[in-house]
Amino acid sequence: MRARTAGSWWWLGAALLALPLCLAGCGGPQQPSVSVGMFDNFYARDVTRVPAGTPVVFENKGYAPHNAVAADGAFRTPESIGPDQTATVVAALRPGVYRFYCTFHATPTARQGMVATLVVGDVPFNPAKAAPGTGQAPVAKASGVTRRVPEDYRTIQAAVDAAKPGDLVLVGPGTYREEVKVRTPSLVVRGRDRNQVIVDAEYQRANAISVTADGVAVENLTVRNGKVNGLFWTGVKGYRASYVTAINNEVYGVYAFDSTDGLMERSWASGSYDAGFYVGQCKPCDAVIDGVTSQDNGLGYSGTNAGGNLHIVRSVWRHNVAGIVPNTLDSELLPPFKGVDVVGNVVEGNGSRSAPVRALEWSSYGNGIILAGGDDSRVERNLVVNHPNHGILVTPNTDRHFWTSSGNRVRDNLVRGSGRADVALSGPAGPGNCFAGNDVRTSIPVGLQAFQPCSGLRLPVRFDVSTALVSLGSVAEGNTGAYPHVESRDVPPPPPQPQMPGGASAPIRPAVNVYTSLHLNLAAIARPAWPAGLEVTTRKEPTMFGVPILASSAWQLVFGIYGYLLPFVLYAAWTSLALWDLARREDLGRAATVAWVLGILVVPFLGVVAYHVAGRPKIPGWLRLTVLGGGVAAYLVILAVGATLGGIA
């Protein structure tokens, strides 16, 4: 009988917790036996074996366009397979081994990145011989050779194809309507004028510039109108973007995927629905983003499954849908993200409804900095102002798996003008998240810095589940299309951007040993001063008993109310079941009955009632910890005594 009661309790709790996920539009993927899933940016199978004549279905389970093209031309899918779309190839081929790749994210000769193998028939296969290399090695020093465009070569691509490692490709003013594909290592591609040298993909080509060779630097020019990316590195060691302007590229502005040893500096990105700057699928990344500006994008920064010596510093992130968003997803390798440093940034006014965005990115709406499902990262000495939801949020993230956040440090930030809370810890959360020295007005849970400090005594569990439920409101808005639909080409261009010091005559530095040459001292990076003219314009959202009464949408209101009522519903279910069980018991004495009632009904409310009766006074942190610790201990003792006397221990 008691076992049946407990089972009912867990069943009811699980159902209530699962309900918002179903409302938000969750669902599991199907895995047909002959399908090849395409994620961002890898194939689900390195090797797929099929009998001759078997249909192979390529399913795009990522968030960016992909395709599959045989390196020898034996088969190809349509050029662009969008998210949730499929393309079928019938392997009516002679038995053999067919190397294939995504033209957006790899090359015919690449060993890494989005490449895989189709084996038709029962034939021998040696993976080590599947992809030959280019035979060219990166060099650390300039060759002294300059290849000028348009004086010596009519197009940038022609100059790049003719260049040798260490050469400088120097590009004169003009609009170059091409996609530049760099396959030679250690080139430096430089514009003579950042604002007048424009590589234009015209929304007809995937990227303005794509790089699949090690050690390539791109400097002092503008990339725009990429169907996918503005400037893109994939599968490389050594990369650098210096004084690059990336505007109105549909998915990403400046993007480094599956790449290490890199630097993005003094650059601008705007008008991308996913992210202005992105570093993905690397561990350790050995990468720095320093002195950039990201504005009017879906996310200012996004980094999926990227971490380890990854530093985002001294940059400006403003007027995006959300600001800085390191995150963990199952759609890329190496989850979860770990070891990301966000230090000394200005994060302002992210919560734009006039920036391009899609459903996935909309789920982060209105937050300044989010650590979503990652570990051992730090957010320190940032200025975070004017966000409709949270200034800084540490939260779990859910994809095909549920990823908690653990061991993150949020310290010494100045946060103002947050609609819901300046700092927040959403749950369920892992251990070790700490908050200290932040200059804030509000937090969720209340007293977050007192109960979860970065030194001294702290509670083992202290997070807020309702924040995760409120966030599901944005997820539901995305899944139902209830968000502003703005296109990349509608975002106005920025004003002229600063030129690279030295311009055409600056020193030539191939992107080799980039990270070790920076000698970045994070401790020396100060919190930015308050910018002149910046005002706090976002006010704390009006609430009633913790529920937003002026929610941005019906979904936000529904999930806000649900998050508020859920604890009461669960407690009511628990007490009802407990009292029903108690009413049927005939073996309890008076003492056991009193202990049972105290443990189940009275003790959990004593602290809350007393606090509100006293007018919700301000309580010092040490006293809160003492009272709460004593209350928890007393509660556990009463439960233990009641359980023992009642014969249920």
C-alpha positions in Angstrom: 0.0 0.0 0.0 2.7 2.4 0.9 4.7 1.4 -2.1 1.7 2.1 -4.3 1.5 5.6 -2.7 5.1 6.3 -3.4 4.7 5.1 -7.0 1.7 7.4 -7.4 3.8 10.3 -6.1 6.7 9.8 -8.5 4.3 9.1 -11.5 2.5 12.4 -10.8 5.7 14.4 -10.3 7.2 13.1 -13.5 4.0 13.8 -15.5 3.9 17.4 -14.1 7.5 18.0 -14.9 7.2 16.6 -18.4 4.1 18.6 -19.3 6.0 21.9 -20.2 8.5 20.0 -22.3 5.7 18.6 -24.4 4.0 22.0 -24.6 7.3 23.4 -25.8 7.4 21.0 -28.7 9.8 18.3 -27.7 10.2 15.2 -29.8 12.6 12.4 -30.5 14.4 11.9 -33.8 14.0 8.8 -35.9 17.0 6.8 -37.1 16.2 4.8 -40.3 18.6 2.0 -40.8 20.0 3.3 -44.1 20.0 7.0 -43.3 23.0 9.2 -42.9 22.3 12.0 -40.5 23.9 15.4 -41.2 24.6 17.5 -38.2 26.5 20.8 -37.7 28.9 19.9 -39.0 29.6 16.2 -39.3 27.9 13.1 -40.7 26.4 10.7 -38.1 28.4 7.8 -39.5 32.0 7.9 -40.6 31.4 4.8 -42.7 28.1 3.6 -44.2 28.1 0.2 -45.8 25.2 -0.7 -48.2 24.5 -3.4 -50.8 24.4 -2.1 -54.3 21.1 -0.5 -55.2 20.2 0.4 -51.6 18.7 3.9 -51.2 20.8 6.1 -48.8 18.7 8.9 -47.2 20.7 12.0 -46.2 18.8 13.7 -43.3 19.7 17.2 -42.2 19.4 17.1 -38.4 21.4 20.2 -37.9 20.5 23.9 -38.1 22.6 24.9 -41.2 22.4 23.8 -44.8 24.4 20.7 -45.8 24.8 18.3 -48.7 26.7 15.2 -49.8 29.0 15.1 -52.9 31.2 12.2 -53.9 34.8 13.3 -54.2 35.1 11.5 -57.6 31.7 12.8 -58.8 30.0 9.5 -58.6 26.9 11.0 -56.8 25.7 14.2 -55.4 22.6 15.4 -53.5 21.0 18.8 -54.2 23.3 21.7 -53.5 21.5 22.8 -50.3 19.5 20.5 -48.0 17.9 22.7 -45.4 17.2 21.8 -41.7 14.7 18.9 -41.3 14.9 18.1 -45.1 16.1 14.9 -46.7 17.6 13.8 -50.0 17.9 10.3 -51.3 20.7 8.7 -53.3 20.3 5.2 -54.7 23.7 3.6 -54.5 23.4 1.9 -58.0 27.2 2.0 -58.2 29.9 -0.6 -58.8 31.1 -2.2 -55.6 33.8 0.1 -54.1 34.6 2.9 -51.7 33.3 6.4 -52.2 34.6 9.3 -50.2 32.0 12.1 -49.9 31.9 15.5 -48.3 29.7 18.6 -47.6 30.7 21.4 -49.9 29.8 23.9 -47.2 32.0 22.4 -44.5 34.8 20.4 -46.2 36.8 19.8 -49.3 37.3 16.7 -51.6 40.8 16.1 -50.0 40.0 17.0 -46.4 40.8 14.4 -43.7 38.7 16.3 -41.1 35.5 18.2 -41.0 32.4 17.1 -42.7 33.7 14.1 -44.6 32.6 10.5 -44.6 32.7 7.3 -46.6 30.1 5.2 -48.5 31.2 1.5 -49.0 29.1 -0.2 -51.6 29.1 -4.0 -51.6 31.3 -6.4 -49.7 34.7 -4.9 -50.5 37.9 -4.3 -48.4 38.1 -0.8 -46.8 41.1 0.8 -45.2 40.0 4.2 -43.5 43.7 5.4 -43.4 43.8 5.6 -47.2 40.4 7.3 -47.6 41.6 10.9 -48.0 44.9 12.1 -49.4 46.4 15.3 -48.1 47.5 18.4 -50.0 51.2 17.9 -49.5 51.8 21.5 -48.4 52.9 22.4 -44.9 52.3 25.7 -43.1 55.2 28.1 -42.6 55.6 30.6 -39.8 57.4 33.3 -41.8 56.4 35.4 -44.8 57.8 34.4 -48.1 58.3 38.0 -49.3 56.1 37.4 -52.3 53.1 39.7 -52.8 50.3 38.8 -55.3 48.3 41.9 -56.1 44.6 42.0 -57.1 43.5 43.3 -59.6 46.9 44.4 -60.9 48.4 40.9 -61.2 45.3 38.7 -60.9 41.8 39.7 -62.0 40.1 37.8 -59.1 41.1 37.0 -55.5 40.6 33.3 -56.2 43.1 33.4 -59.0 45.7 35.0 -56.8 45.0 32.5 -54.0 45.3 29.6 -56.4 48.7 30.8 -57.6 50.1 31.6 -54.1 52.6 29.6 -52.1 52.7 29.2 -48.3 53.8 32.5 -46.8 52.6 34.7 -49.6 50.6 37.9 -49.2 47.5 38.3 -51.4 47.0 42.1 -51.4 43.5 43.2 -52.7 42.7 46.6 -54.0 39.4 48.5 -53.6 36.5 47.0 -55.3 33.6 44.7 -55.0 34.6 41.1 -55.8 31.6 38.9 -56.6 33.0 35.5 -55.9 33.5 32.8 -53.2 37.1 32.7 -52.3 38.3 29.2 -51.3 41.7 29.1 -49.7 43.4 25.7 -49.8 47.0 26.8 -49.5 48.4 27.1 -45.9 50.0 30.2 -44.3 48.6 32.7 -46.8 47.7 36.3 -45.6 44.7 37.7 -47.5 44.7 41.4 -46.9 42.6 44.3 -48.2 44.1 47.7 -48.8 41.0 49.4 -47.4 38.7 47.7 -44.9 35.6 49.4 -46.1 36.3 49.5 -49.8 37.5 45.9 -50.4 34.3 43.9 -50.4 33.9 40.2 -51.1 30.3 39.8 -52.0 28.6 36.3 -52.1 25.4 38.0 -53.4 23.3 35.4 -51.5 24.1 33.0 -54.3 27.2 31.4 -52.8 27.7 29.6 -49.4 30.5 31.8 -48.1 32.3 34.9 -49.1 35.7 33.4 -48.0 36.2 29.8 -46.8 39.5 28.4 -45.6 40.4 24.7 -45.3 44.2 25.2 -44.9 46.2 25.7 -41.8 47.7 29.1 -40.8 45.7 31.4 -43.0 45.0 35.0 -41.9 42.4 37.4 -43.4 42.8 41.1 -42.7 41.3 44.5 -43.4 38.4 43.8 -45.7 34.6 43.3 -45.8 32.8 40.0 -46.4 29.0 40.2 -47.0 25.9 38.4 -48.3 27.0 34.9 -47.7 24.2 32.3 -48.0 25.8 30.7 -45.0 28.9 32.4 -43.7 30.9 35.5 -44.3 34.4 34.3 -43.3 34.7 30.6 -42.5 37.5 28.3 -41.3 36.9 24.5 -40.9 39.2 21.7 -39.8 42.3 23.9 -39.5 45.1 24.6 -37.0 46.0 28.3 -37.0 43.6 31.1 -38.1 43.2 34.8 -37.6 40.6 37.4 -38.5 42.0 41.0 -38.0 40.0 44.1 -38.8 37.3 42.2 -40.8 33.8 43.5 -41.3 31.2 40.7 -41.8 27.7 42.0 -42.7 24.4 40.5 -43.7 25.7 36.9 -44.0 22.7 34.7 -43.4 23.9 32.2 -40.8 27.3 33.3 -39.3 29.5 36.3 -39.7 32.9 35.0 -38.7 33.0 31.3 -38.0 35.7 28.8 -37.0 34.5 25.2 -36.8 36.6 22.2 -35.7 39.6 24.5 -35.7 42.2 25.4 -33.1 44.9 28.0 -32.4 43.0 31.1 -33.5 42.3 34.8 -33.0 39.4 37.0 -34.0 40.3 40.6 -33.3 39.1 44.2 -33.9 36.3 42.9 -36.2 32.6 43.7 -36.7 29.7 41.3 -37.4 26.1 42.1 -38.0 23.0 40.7 -39.7 23.4 37.0 -39.1 20.5 35.0 -37.8 22.6 32.5 -35.9 25.7 34.4 -34.6 28.0 37.2 -35.4 31.0 35.3 -34.1 31.2 31.6 -33.6 33.7 29.0 -32.4 32.5 25.4 -32.5 33.5 21.9 -31.8 37.0 22.2 -30.4 38.6 21.1 -27.1 41.0 22.6 -26.3 40.3 25.5 -28.7 43.3 27.6 -27.9 41.4 30.6 -29.3 40.8 34.3 -28.4 38.1 36.7 -29.4 39.4 40.2 -28.5 38.1 43.7 -29.3 35.3 42.8 -31.6 31.8 44.3 -32.0 28.8 42.1 -32.6 25.5 43.8 -33.2 22.1 43.1 -34.7 22.5 39.3 -34.9 20.5 36.4 -33.5 23.3 35.8 -31.0 26.3 38.0 -30.6 28.5 35.0 -29.9 27.6 31.4 -30.1 30.0 28.5 -29.3 28.6 25.0 -29.4 30.7 22.3 -27.7 33.8 24.6 -27.7 36.1 25.3 -24.8 39.5 24.9 -23.2 41.6 28.0 -23.5 38.8 29.8 -25.2 38.8 33.5 -24.1 36.1 36.1 -25.0 37.5 39.4 -23.9 37.3 43.2 -24.2 34.5 43.2 -26.8 31.1 44.8 -27.3 28.0 42.7 -27.7 24.8 44.8 -28.2 21.4 44.8 -29.7 21.4 41.1 -30.6 18.5 38.8 -29.7 20.9 37.5 -27.0 24.5 38.4 -26.2 27.2 35.8 -25.4 25.9 32.2 -25.5 28.4 29.3 -25.1 26.2 26.2 -25.3 26.1 22.4 -25.5 24.2 20.6 -28.2 24.1 17.0 -29.4 24.2 18.2 -33.0 28.0 18.6 -32.8 30.9 16.5 -31.4 32.7 17.0 -28.1 29.8 17.9 -25.7 29.7 19.6 -23.3 31.4 22.9 -23.6 34.0 23.5 -20.9 36.6 26.1 -20.0 35.3 29.3 -21.6 36.4 32.7 -20.1 34.1 35.7 -20.6 36.1 38.6 -19.2 36.0 42.4 -19.5 33.2 42.8 -22.1 30.4 45.3 -22.6 27.1 43.4 -23.0 24.3 45.9 -23.6 20.7 45.9 -24.8 20.4 42.3 -26.1 16.8 41.6 -26.6 16.3 43.0 -30.1 13.2 42.3 -32.1 14.6 43.9 -35.2 17.6 41.5 -35.7 17.4 38.3 -37.9 16.7 35.2 -35.9 15.4 31.6 -36.2 13.6 29.4 -33.8 16.6 27.9 -32.0 18.3 31.2 -31.4 15.0 32.8 -30.2 15.0 30.5 -27.2 17.8 32.7 -25.8 15.9 35.9 -26.2 16.6 38.8 -23.9 19.6 37.6 -22.0 23.1 39.2 -21.8 25.4 36.2 -21.0 24.2 32.6 -20.9 26.2 29.6 -19.9 23.9 26.9 -21.3 24.8 23.4 -20.3 28.5 23.7 -19.8 31.2 23.3 -17.1 34.1 25.1 -15.4 33.7 28.4 -17.2 34.0 31.9 -15.8 32.2 35.2 -16.3 34.2 37.9 -14.7 34.4 41.7 -14.7 31.9 42.4 -17.4 29.5 45.3 -17.7 26.0 43.9 -18.4 23.1 46.4 -18.9 19.5 46.4 -20.2 18.2 42.9 -20.8 14.5 42.0 -20.8 15.2 38.7 -19.0 18.5 38.1 -17.3 21.8 39.8 -17.2 23.9 36.7 -16.5 22.2 33.3 -16.5 23.7 29.9 -15.7 21.2 27.2 -16.9 20.9 23.7 -18.2 20.4 23.0 -21.9 18.4 20.3 -23.5 18.8 18.7 -26.9 18.7 15.0 -27.4 20.3 14.8 -24.0 19.9 17.0 -20.9 23.0 18.9 -20.1 23.4 20.6 -16.7 25.9 23.3 -15.8 28.6 22.7 -13.2 31.6 24.4 -11.7 31.0 27.8 -13.3 32.2 31.1 -11.6 30.4 34.4 -11.9 32.4 37.1 -10.2 32.9 40.9 -10.0 30.4 41.8 -12.8 28.4 45.0 -12.8 24.8 44.2 -13.9 21.9 46.7 -14.2 18.5 46.9 -15.9 17.5 43.3 -16.0 13.8 42.6 -16.5 13.8 39.3 -14.5 17.1 39.2 -12.6 20.6 40.5 -12.8 22.1 37.1 -12.1 20.3 33.8 -12.1 21.0 30.1 -11.5 18.5 27.9 -13.2 18.0 24.3 -12.4 18.4 21.4 -12.3 22.0 22.5 -12.0 25.1 20.6 -11.3 27.5 21.2 -8.3 30.1 23.9 -8.0 28.5 27.0 -9.6 29.4 30.1 -7.6 28.6 33.8 -7.5 30.6 36.4 -5.7 31.5 40.1 -5.8 28.9 41.0 -8.4 27.3 44.5 -8.2 23.7 43.5 -8.8 20.2 44.6 -7.6 18.3 41.3 -8.1 19.0 37.6 -8.3 17.2 34.3 -8.8 17.0 32.6 -6.4 16.9 35.4 -3.8 20.2 35.6 -1.9 22.1 33.7 -4.6 25.5 35.3 -3.7 24.9 34.6 0.0 24.0 31.0 -0.5 26.3 30.1 -3.4 29.6 32.1 -2.7 32.9 31.2 -4.3 34.5 30.6 -0.9 33.4 29.5 2.5 30.2 27.5 3.4 27.6 27.1 0.7 24.4 25.1 0.2 24.8 21.9 -1.8 21.7 22.7 -3.8 20.5 26.2 -4.6 18.9 26.9 -7.9 15.5 27.9 -9.4 13.5 25.5 -11.5 10.9 28.1 -12.5 13.5 30.0 -14.5 14.0 26.9 -16.8 10.2 26.7 -17.2 9.9 30.4 -18.1 12.7 29.9 -20.7 10.5 27.2 -22.2 8.1 30.0 -23.1 10.7 31.2 -25.6 11.3 27.7 -26.9 7.5 27.4 -27.5 7.5 30.7 -29.3 10.3 29.5 -31.5 8.6 26.1 -32.3 5.3 27.8 -33.1 6.9 30.6 -35.2 5.7 33.3 -32.8 8.8 35.5 -33.1 9.8 38.4 -35.3 10.8 37.3 -38.8 13.6 39.6 -40.0 15.9 38.8 -42.9 19.7 39.3 -42.9 19.5 41.6 -45.9 17.2 44.0 -44.0 19.8 44.9 -41.4 21.4 48.2 -42.2 25.2 48.2 -42.7 27.5 49.7 -40.0 29.3 53.0 -40.3 32.8 52.9 -41.8 35.1 50.8 -39.5 38.7 51.5 -38.4 41.5 50.5 -40.7 44.2 48.0 -39.7 47.2 49.9 -38.4 49.8 50.0 -41.2 47.3 49.0 -43.9 48.9 47.5 -46.9 52.4 47.8 -45.4 51.7 46.2 -42.1 53.9 43.2 -41.1 53.0 40.0 -42.7 52.1 37.3 -40.1 50.8 33.9 -41.1 48.5 32.4 -38.5 51.0 30.0 -37.0 51.4 29.6 -33.2 48.8 32.2 -32.8 47.6 31.4 -29.3 51.0 31.0 -27.6 52.2 34.3 -29.1 49.4 36.3 -27.5 50.5 36.0 -23.9 47.0 36.9 -22.7 46.8 37.9 -19.0 43.2 37.5 -18.0 43.8 38.9 -14.5 45.0 42.2 -16.0 41.7 42.8 -17.8 39.7 45.3 -15.9 35.9 45.7 -15.9 34.9 48.3 -18.6 34.0 51.8 -17.5 30.4 52.9 -17.9 30.1 54.2 -21.5 29.1 57.9 -21.8 25.5 58.3 -22.6 24.5 54.7 -21.6 21.3 54.8 -19.5 19.5 52.0 -17.7 16.2 51.7 -19.6 15.0 48.2 -18.8 13.0 48.0 -15.6 12.3 45.1 -13.4 9.3 43.3 -14.8 6.1 43.7 -12.7 5.1 40.4 -11.0 2.4 39.1 -8.8 3.6 36.4 -6.4 6.6 35.9 -8.7 4.5 35.5 -11.9 5.1 38.1 -14.7 1.9 40.0 -15.3 3.1 41.9 -18.4 4.7 38.9 -20.2 6.1 39.4 -23.6 3.8 36.7 -25.0 1.0 34.3 -24.1 3.6 31.5 -24.0 5.7 33.4 -21.4 2.7 34.0 -19.3 1.6 30.3 -19.4 5.0 29.0 -18.5 5.5 31.7 -15.8 2.2 30.7 -14.1 3.0 27.0 -14.5 6.5 27.5 -12.9 4.9 29.4 -10.0 2.1 26.9 -9.4 4.1 23.7 -9.9 5.7 23.6 -6.4 2.3 24.1 -4.8 0.8 21.3 -7.0 3.5 18.9 -6.1 3.3 19.8 -2.4 -0.4 19.4 -2.5 -0.1 16.0 -4.1 2.5 14.9 -1.6 0.5 16.1 1.4 -2.7 14.6 0.1 -1.1 11.2 -0.4 0.6 11.4 2.9 -2.6 12.3 4.8 -4.6 9.7 3.0 -2.0 7.1 4.0 -2.0 8.5 7.6 -5.8 8.2 7.8 -5.7 4.5 7.0 -2.9 3.7 9.5 -4.0 2.1 12.7 -0.5 1.2 14.0 0.7 4.7 14.9 0.7 6.1 18.4 0.1 9.7 19.2 3.8 10.7 19.3 4.3 9.2 15.9 1.3 10.9 14.4 2.5 14.3 15.8 6.0 13.8 14.4 4.5 12.7 11.0 2.3 15.8 10.8 5.2 18.2 11.8 7.6 16.6 9.4 5.2 16.6 6.4 3.0 19.7 6.9 4.3 22.2 9.4 8.1 22.5 9.3 8.4 23.3 5.5 6.2 26.4 6.0 7.5 27.8 9.3 10.4 29.7 7.9 8.4 31.2 5.0 5.5 32.2 7.2 7.8 33.8 9.8 9.7 35.7 7.2 6.6 37.2 5.7 5.0 38.0 9.0 8.1 39.9 10.0 7.7 42.1 6.9 10.4 40.4 4.8 13.4 42.0 6.6 16.8 42.1 5.1 18.8 39.2 6.6 22.6 39.1 6.7 24.1 36.3 4.6 25.7 34.5 7.6 22.4 34.5 9.6 20.5 33.2 6.5 22.9 30.3 6.3 22.8 29.6 10.0 19.0 29.6 10.2 18.6 27.6 7.0 21.2 25.1 8.0 19.5 24.6 11.4 16.1 24.4 9.8 17.2 21.8 7.4 18.8 19.7 10.1 15.7 20.0 12.3 13.5 19.0 9.4 15.6 15.9 8.7 15.6 14.9 12.3 11.9 15.2 12.6 11.4 13.2 9.4 13.7 10.5 10.7 12.0 10.3 14.0 8.6 10.2 12.5 9.6 7.6 10.0 11.1 5.4 12.7 8.2 5.7 15.0 5.8 5.1 12.2 7.5 1.8 11.2 8.4 3.0 7.7 12.1 3.4 8.0 
